[in-house]
Backbone as ProteinMPNN parsed JSONL, in Angstrom:
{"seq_chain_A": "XXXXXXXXXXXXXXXXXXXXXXXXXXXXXXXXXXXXXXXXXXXXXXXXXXXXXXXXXXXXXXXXXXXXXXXXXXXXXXXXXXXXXXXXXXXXXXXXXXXXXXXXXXXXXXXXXXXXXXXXXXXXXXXXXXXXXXXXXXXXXXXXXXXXXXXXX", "coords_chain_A": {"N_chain_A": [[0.835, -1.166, 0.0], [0.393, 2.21, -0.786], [2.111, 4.569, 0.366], [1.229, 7.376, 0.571], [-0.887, 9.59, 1.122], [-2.163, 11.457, -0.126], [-0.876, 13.137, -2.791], [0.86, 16.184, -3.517], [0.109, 18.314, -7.386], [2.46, 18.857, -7.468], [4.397, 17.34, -6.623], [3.96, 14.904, -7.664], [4.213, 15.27, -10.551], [6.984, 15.832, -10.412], [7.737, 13.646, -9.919], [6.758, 11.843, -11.706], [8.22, 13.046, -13.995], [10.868, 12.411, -12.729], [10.858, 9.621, -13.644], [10.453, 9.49, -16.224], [13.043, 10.1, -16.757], [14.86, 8.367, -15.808], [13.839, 6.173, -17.63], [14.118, 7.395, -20.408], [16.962, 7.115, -20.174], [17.811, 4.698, -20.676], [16.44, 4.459, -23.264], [17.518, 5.934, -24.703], [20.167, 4.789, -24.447], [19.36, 2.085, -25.849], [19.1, 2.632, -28.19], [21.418, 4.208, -29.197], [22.098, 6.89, -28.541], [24.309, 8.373, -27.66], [24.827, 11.254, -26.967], [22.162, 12.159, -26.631], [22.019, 10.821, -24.523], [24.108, 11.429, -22.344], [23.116, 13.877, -22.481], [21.282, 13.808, -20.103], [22.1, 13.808, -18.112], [23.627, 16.197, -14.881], [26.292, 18.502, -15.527], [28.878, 18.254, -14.104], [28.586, 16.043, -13.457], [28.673, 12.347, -11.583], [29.643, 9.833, -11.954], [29.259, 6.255, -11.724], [30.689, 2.475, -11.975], [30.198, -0.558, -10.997], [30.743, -3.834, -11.254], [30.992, -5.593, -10.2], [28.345, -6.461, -7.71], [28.977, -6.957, -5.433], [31.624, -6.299, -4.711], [33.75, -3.509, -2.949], [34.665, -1.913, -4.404], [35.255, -0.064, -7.405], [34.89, -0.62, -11.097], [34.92, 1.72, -12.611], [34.986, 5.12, -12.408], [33.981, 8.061, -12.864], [33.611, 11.538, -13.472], [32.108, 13.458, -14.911], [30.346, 15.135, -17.562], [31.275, 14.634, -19.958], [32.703, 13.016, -19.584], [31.659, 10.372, -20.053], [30.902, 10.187, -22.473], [32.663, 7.982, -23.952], [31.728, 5.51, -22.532], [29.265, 5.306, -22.715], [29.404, 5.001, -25.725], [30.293, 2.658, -25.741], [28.673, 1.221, -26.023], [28.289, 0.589, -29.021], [29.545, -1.703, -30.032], [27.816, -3.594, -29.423], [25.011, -5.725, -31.518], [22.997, -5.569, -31.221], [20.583, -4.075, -28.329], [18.803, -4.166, -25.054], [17.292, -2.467, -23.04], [15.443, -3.017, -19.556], [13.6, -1.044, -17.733], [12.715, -1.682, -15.19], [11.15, -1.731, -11.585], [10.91, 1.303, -9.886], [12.141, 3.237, -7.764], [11.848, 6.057, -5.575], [13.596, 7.21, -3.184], [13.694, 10.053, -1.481], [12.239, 13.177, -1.923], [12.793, 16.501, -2.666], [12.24, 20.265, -3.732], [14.016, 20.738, -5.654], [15.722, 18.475, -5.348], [16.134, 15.064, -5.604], [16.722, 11.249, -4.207], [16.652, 7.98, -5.7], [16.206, 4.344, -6.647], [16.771, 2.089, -8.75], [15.903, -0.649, -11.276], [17.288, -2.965, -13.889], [17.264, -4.917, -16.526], [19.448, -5.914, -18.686], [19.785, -6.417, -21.935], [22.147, -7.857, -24.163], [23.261, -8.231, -27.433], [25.544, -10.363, -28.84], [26.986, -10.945, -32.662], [29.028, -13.08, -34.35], [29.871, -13.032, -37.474], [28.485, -16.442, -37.952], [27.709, -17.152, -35.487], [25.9, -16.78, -32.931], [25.394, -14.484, -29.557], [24.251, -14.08, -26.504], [24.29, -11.959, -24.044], [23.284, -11.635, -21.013], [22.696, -8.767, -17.957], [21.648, -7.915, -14.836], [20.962, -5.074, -13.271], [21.753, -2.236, -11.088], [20.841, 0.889, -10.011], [21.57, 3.376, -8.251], [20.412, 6.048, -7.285], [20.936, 10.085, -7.275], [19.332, 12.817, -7.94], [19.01, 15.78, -9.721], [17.081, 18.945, -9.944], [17.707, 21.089, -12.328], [16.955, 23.987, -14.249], [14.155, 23.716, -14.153], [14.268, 20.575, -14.99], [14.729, 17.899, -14.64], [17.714, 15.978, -13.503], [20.447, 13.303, -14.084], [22.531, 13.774, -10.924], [23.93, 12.134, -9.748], [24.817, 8.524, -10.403], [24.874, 5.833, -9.606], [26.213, 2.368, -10.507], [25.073, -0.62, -10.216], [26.222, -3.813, -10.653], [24.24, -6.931, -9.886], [24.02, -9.342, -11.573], [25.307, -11.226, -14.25], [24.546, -13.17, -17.084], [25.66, -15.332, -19.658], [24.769, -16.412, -22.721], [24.005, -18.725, -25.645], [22.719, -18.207, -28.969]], "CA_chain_A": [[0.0, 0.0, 0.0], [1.582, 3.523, -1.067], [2.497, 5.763, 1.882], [1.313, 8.703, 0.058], [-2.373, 9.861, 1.173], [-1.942, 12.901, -0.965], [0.341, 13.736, -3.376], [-0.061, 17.51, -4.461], [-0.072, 18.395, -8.082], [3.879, 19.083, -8.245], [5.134, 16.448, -6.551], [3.385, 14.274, -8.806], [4.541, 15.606, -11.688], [8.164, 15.799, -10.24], [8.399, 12.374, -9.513], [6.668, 11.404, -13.488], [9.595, 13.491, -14.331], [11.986, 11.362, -12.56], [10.537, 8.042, -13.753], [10.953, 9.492, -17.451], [14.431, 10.769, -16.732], [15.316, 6.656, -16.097], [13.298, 5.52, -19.134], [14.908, 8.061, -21.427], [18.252, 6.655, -20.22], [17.482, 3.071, -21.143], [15.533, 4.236, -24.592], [19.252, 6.328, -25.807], [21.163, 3.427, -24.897], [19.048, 1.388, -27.069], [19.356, 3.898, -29.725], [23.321, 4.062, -29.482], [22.054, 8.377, -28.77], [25.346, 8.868, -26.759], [24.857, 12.573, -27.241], [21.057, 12.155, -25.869], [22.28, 10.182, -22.889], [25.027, 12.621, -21.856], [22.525, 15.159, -22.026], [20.233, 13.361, -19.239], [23.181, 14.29, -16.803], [24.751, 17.498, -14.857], [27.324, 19.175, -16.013], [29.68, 17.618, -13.026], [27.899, 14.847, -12.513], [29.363, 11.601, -10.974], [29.505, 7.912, -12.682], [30.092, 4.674, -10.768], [30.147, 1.184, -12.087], [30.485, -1.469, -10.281], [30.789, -4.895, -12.042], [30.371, -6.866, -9.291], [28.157, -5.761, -6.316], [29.862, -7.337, -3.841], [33.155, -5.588, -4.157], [33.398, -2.498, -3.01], [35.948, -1.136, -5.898], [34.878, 0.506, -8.512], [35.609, -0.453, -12.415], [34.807, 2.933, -13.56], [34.308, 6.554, -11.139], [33.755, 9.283, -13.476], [33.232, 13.276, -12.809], [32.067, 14.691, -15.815], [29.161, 14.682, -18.375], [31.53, 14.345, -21.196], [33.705, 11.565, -19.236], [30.499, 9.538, -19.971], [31.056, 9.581, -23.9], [33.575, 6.735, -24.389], [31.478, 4.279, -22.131], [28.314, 5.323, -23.805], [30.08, 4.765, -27.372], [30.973, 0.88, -25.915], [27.673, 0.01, -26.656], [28.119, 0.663, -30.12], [30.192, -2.632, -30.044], [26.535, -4.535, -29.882], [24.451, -5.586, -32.712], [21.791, -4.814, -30.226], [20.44, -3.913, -27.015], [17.642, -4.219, -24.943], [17.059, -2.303, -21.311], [13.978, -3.355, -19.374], [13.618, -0.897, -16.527], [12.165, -2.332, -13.581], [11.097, -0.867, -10.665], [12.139, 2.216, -9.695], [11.877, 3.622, -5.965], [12.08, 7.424, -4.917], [13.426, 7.462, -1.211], [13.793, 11.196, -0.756], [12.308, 13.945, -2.872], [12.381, 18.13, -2.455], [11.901, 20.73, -4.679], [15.191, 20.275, -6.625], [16.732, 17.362, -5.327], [15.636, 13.302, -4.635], [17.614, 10.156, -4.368], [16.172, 6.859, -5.795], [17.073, 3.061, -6.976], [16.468, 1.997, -10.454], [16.514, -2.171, -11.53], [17.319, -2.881, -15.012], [17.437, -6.542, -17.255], [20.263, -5.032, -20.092], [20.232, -7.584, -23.101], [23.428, -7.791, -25.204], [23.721, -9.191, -28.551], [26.642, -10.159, -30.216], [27.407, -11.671, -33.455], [30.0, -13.149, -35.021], [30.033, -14.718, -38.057], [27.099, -17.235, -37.434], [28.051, -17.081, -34.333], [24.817, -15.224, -31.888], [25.138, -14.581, -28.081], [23.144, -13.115, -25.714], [24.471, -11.283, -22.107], [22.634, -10.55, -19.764], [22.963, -8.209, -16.564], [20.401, -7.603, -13.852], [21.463, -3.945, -13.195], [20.496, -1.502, -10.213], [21.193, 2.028, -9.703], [21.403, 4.322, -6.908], [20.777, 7.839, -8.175], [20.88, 11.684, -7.021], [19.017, 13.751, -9.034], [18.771, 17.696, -9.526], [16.35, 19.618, -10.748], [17.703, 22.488, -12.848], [16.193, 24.937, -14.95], [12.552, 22.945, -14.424], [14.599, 19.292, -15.49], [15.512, 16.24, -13.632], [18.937, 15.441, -14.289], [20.96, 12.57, -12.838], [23.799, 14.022, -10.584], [24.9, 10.932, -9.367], [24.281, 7.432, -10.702], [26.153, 4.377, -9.193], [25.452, 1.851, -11.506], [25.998, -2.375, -9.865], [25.513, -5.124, -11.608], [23.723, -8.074, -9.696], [24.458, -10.949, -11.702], [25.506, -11.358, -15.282], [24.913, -14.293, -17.81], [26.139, -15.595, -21.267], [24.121, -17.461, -23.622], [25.078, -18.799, -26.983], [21.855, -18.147, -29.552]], "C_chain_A": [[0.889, 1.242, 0.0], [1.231, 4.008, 0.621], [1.915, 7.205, 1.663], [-0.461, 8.546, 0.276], [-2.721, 11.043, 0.384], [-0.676, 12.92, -1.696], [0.105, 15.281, -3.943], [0.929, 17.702, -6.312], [1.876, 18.098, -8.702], [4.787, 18.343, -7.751], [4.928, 15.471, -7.653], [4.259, 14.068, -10.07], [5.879, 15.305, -11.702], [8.285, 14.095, -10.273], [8.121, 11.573, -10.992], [8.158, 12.026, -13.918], [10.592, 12.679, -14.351], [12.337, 9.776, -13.393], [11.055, 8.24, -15.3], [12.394, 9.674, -17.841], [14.85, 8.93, -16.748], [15.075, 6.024, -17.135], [13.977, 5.981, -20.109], [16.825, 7.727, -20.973], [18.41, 5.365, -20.832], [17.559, 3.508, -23.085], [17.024, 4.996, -25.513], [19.915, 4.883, -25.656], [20.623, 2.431, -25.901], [19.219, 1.82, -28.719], [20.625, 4.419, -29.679], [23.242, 5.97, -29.134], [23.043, 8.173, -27.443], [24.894, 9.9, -26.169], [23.73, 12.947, -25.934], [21.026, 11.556, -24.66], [22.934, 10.927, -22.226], [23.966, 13.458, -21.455], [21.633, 15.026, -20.445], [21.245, 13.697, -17.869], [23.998, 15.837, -16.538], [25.805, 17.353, -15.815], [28.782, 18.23, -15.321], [29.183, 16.581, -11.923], [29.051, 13.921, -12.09], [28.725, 10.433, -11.036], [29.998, 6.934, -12.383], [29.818, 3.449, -11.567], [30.975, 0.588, -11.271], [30.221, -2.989, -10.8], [30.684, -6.096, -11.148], [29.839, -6.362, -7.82], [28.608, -5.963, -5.312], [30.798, -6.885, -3.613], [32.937, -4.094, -4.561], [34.406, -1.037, -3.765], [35.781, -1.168, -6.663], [35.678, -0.182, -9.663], [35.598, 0.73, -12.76], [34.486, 3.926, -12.185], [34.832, 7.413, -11.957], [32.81, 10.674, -13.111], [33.193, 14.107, -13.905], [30.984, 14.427, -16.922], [30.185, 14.136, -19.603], [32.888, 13.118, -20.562], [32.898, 10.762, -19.659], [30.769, 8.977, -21.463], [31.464, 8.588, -24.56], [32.682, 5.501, -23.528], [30.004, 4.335, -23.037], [28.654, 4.608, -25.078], [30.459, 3.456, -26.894], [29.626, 0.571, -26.466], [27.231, -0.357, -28.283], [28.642, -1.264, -30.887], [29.165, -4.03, -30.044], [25.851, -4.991, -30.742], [23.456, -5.541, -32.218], [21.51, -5.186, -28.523], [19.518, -3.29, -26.369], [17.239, -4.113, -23.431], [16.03, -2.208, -20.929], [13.943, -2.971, -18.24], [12.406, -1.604, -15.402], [11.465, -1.437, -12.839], [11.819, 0.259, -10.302], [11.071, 3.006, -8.47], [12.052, 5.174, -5.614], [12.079, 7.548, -3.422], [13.398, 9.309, -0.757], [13.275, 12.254, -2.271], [12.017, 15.548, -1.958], [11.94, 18.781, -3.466], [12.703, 20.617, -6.166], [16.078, 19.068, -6.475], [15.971, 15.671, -4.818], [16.699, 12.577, -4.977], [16.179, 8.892, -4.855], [16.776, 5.503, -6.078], [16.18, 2.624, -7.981], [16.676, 0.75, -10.534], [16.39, -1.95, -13.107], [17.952, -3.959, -15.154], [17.899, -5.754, -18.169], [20.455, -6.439, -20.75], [20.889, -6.993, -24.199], [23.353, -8.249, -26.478], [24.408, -8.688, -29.213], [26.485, -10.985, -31.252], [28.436, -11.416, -34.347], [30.311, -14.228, -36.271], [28.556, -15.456, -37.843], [26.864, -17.489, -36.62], [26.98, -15.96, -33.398], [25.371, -15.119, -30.274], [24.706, -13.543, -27.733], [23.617, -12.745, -24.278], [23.242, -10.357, -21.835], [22.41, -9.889, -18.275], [21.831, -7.704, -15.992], [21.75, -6.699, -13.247], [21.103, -3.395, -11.958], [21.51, -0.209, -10.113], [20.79, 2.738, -8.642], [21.637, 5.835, -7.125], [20.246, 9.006, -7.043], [20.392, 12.183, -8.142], [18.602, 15.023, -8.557], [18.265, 17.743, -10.668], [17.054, 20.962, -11.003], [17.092, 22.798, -14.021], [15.04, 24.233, -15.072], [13.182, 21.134, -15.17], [14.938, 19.003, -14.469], [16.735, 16.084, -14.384], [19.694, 14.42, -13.342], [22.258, 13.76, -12.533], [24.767, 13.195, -10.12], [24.592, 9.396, -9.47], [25.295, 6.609, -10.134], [25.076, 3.312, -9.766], [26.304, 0.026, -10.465], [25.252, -3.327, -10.674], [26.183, -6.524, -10.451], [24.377, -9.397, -10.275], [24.854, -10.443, -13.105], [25.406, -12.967, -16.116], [24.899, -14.412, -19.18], [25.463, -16.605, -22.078], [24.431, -17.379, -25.0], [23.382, -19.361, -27.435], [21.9, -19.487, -30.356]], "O_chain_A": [[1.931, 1.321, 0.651], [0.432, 3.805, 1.535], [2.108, 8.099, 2.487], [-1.161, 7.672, -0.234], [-3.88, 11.448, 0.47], [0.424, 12.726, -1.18], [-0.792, 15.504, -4.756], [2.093, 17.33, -6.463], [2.368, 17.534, -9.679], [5.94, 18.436, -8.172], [5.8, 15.309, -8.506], [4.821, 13.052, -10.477], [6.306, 14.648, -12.652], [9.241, 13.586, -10.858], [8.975, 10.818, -11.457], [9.114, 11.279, -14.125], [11.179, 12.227, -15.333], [13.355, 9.127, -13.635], [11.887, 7.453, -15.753], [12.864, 9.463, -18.959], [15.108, 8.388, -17.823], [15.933, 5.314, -17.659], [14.539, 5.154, -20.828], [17.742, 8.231, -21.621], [19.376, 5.185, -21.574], [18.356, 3.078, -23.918], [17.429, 4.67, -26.629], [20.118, 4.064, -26.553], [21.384, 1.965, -26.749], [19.387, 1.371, -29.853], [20.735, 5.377, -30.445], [24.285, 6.548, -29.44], [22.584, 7.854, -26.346], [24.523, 9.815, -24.998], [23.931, 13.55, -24.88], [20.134, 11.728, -23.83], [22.326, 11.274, -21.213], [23.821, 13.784, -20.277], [21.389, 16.021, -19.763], [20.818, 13.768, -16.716], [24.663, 16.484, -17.348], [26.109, 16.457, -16.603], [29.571, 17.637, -16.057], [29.214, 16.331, -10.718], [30.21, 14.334, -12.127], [27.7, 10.031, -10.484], [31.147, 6.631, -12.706], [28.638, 3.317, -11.893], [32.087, 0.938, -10.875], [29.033, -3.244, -10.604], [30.36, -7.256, -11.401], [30.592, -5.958, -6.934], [28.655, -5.216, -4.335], [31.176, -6.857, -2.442], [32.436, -3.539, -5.539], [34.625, 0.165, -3.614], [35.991, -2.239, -7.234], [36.88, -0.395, -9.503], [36.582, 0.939, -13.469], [33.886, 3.555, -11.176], [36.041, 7.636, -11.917], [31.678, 10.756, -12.635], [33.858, 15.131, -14.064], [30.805, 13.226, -17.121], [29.79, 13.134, -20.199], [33.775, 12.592, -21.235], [33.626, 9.779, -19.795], [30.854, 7.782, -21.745], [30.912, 8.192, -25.586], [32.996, 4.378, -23.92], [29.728, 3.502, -23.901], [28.053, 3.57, -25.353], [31.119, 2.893, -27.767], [29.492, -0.299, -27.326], [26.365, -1.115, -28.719], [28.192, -1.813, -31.893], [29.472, -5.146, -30.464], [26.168, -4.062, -31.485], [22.608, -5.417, -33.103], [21.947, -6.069, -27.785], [19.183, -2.148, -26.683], [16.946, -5.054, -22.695], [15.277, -1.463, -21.556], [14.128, -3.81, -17.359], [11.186, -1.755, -15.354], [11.135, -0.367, -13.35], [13.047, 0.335, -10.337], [9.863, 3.221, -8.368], [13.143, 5.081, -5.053], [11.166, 7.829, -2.646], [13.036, 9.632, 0.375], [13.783, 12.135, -3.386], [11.307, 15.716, -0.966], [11.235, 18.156, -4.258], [12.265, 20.476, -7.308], [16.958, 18.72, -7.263], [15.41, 15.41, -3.753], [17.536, 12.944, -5.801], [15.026, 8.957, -4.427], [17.96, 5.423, -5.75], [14.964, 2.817, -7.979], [17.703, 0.465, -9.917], [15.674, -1.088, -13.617], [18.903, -4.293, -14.447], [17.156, -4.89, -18.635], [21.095, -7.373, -20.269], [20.54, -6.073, -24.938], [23.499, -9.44, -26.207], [24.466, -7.641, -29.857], [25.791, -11.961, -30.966], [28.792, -10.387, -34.922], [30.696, -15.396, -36.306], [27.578, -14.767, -37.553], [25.821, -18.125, -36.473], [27.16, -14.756, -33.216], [25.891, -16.192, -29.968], [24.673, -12.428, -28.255], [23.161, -13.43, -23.363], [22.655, -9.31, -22.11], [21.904, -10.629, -17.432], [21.04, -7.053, -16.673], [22.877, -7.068, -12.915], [20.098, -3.923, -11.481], [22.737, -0.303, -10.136], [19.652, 2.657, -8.182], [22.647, 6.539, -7.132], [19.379, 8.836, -6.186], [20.933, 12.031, -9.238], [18.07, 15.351, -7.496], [18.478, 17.217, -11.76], [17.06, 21.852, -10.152], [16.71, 21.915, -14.789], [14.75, 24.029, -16.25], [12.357, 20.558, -15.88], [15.375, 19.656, -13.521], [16.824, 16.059, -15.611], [19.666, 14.533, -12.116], [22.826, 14.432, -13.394], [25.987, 13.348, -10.055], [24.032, 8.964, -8.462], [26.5, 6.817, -10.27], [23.851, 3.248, -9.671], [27.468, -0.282, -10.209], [24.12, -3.481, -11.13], [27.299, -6.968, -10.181], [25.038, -10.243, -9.673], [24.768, -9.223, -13.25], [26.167, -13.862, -15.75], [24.199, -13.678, -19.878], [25.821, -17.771, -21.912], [24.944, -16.41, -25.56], [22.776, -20.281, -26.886], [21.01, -19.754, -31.163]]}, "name": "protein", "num_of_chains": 1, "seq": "XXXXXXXXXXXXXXXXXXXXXXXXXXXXXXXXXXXXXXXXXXXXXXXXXXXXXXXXXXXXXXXXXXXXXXXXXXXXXXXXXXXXXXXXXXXXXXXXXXXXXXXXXXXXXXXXXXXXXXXXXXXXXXXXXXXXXXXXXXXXXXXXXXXXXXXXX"}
């Protein structure tokens, strides 16, 4: 049962905001829009992956919208790809700022040759977001990946 006996008009809205701000991250990466993914983030934002949740040492900790470009541009390396957000949680929201947690099923495909395979990572994020100029933007995504598996098409 929600917690929310009221929501007024602009939380509401803020928090649709948010939910699209995650979707429109998914829907560029499927669409290789680097450019359009970058944009979904501050200026001096701050980019974590974590490749295995259990350890607590980063593969990647980036501080910059345009540090983002070269990992964006890996997924070009797919012959497609297919993010299926999940649930997504809002623990804290204000006027300009909430934190939430994001799940995401990312399907890989490679081929090589006649050769298909399929990865796939059960994702989750732990985001900061700021509202400037009337937008949601992430300011801080830490990105872990759950599990990962390899299948051969």
């Amino acid at each position: 049962m929600s917690k929310h006996a009221t929501l007024s008009p602009s939380e509401a809205a803020d928090r649709l905001a948010i939910r699209e701000l995650i979707e429109a991250y998914a829907h560029c990466a499927d669409r290789r829009d680097a450019k359009g993914q970058m944009a979904l983030f501050t200026a001096d934002t701050h980019f974590v992956v974590f490749m295995n949740a259990k350890d607590p040492k980063p593969a990647m900790d980036l501080y910059s919208r345009e540090a983002l470009a070269p990992v964006f541009a890996d997924l070009n390396k797919y012959d497609a790809t297919t993010h299926f957000v999940g649930q997504s949680t809002i623990f804290t929201i204000t006027n300009d700022r909430a934190t939430g947690e994001a799940y995401c099923l990312a399907h890989h495909v490679t081929v090589d040759g006649a050769n298909r395979s399929l990865m796939i990572a059960s994702l989750r994020y732990l985001d900061t977001f700021a509202k400037t100029d009337g937008m949601w933007l992430f300011e801080e995504r830490l990105l872990y990946v759950d599990w990962m598996e390899q299948r051969t098409m």
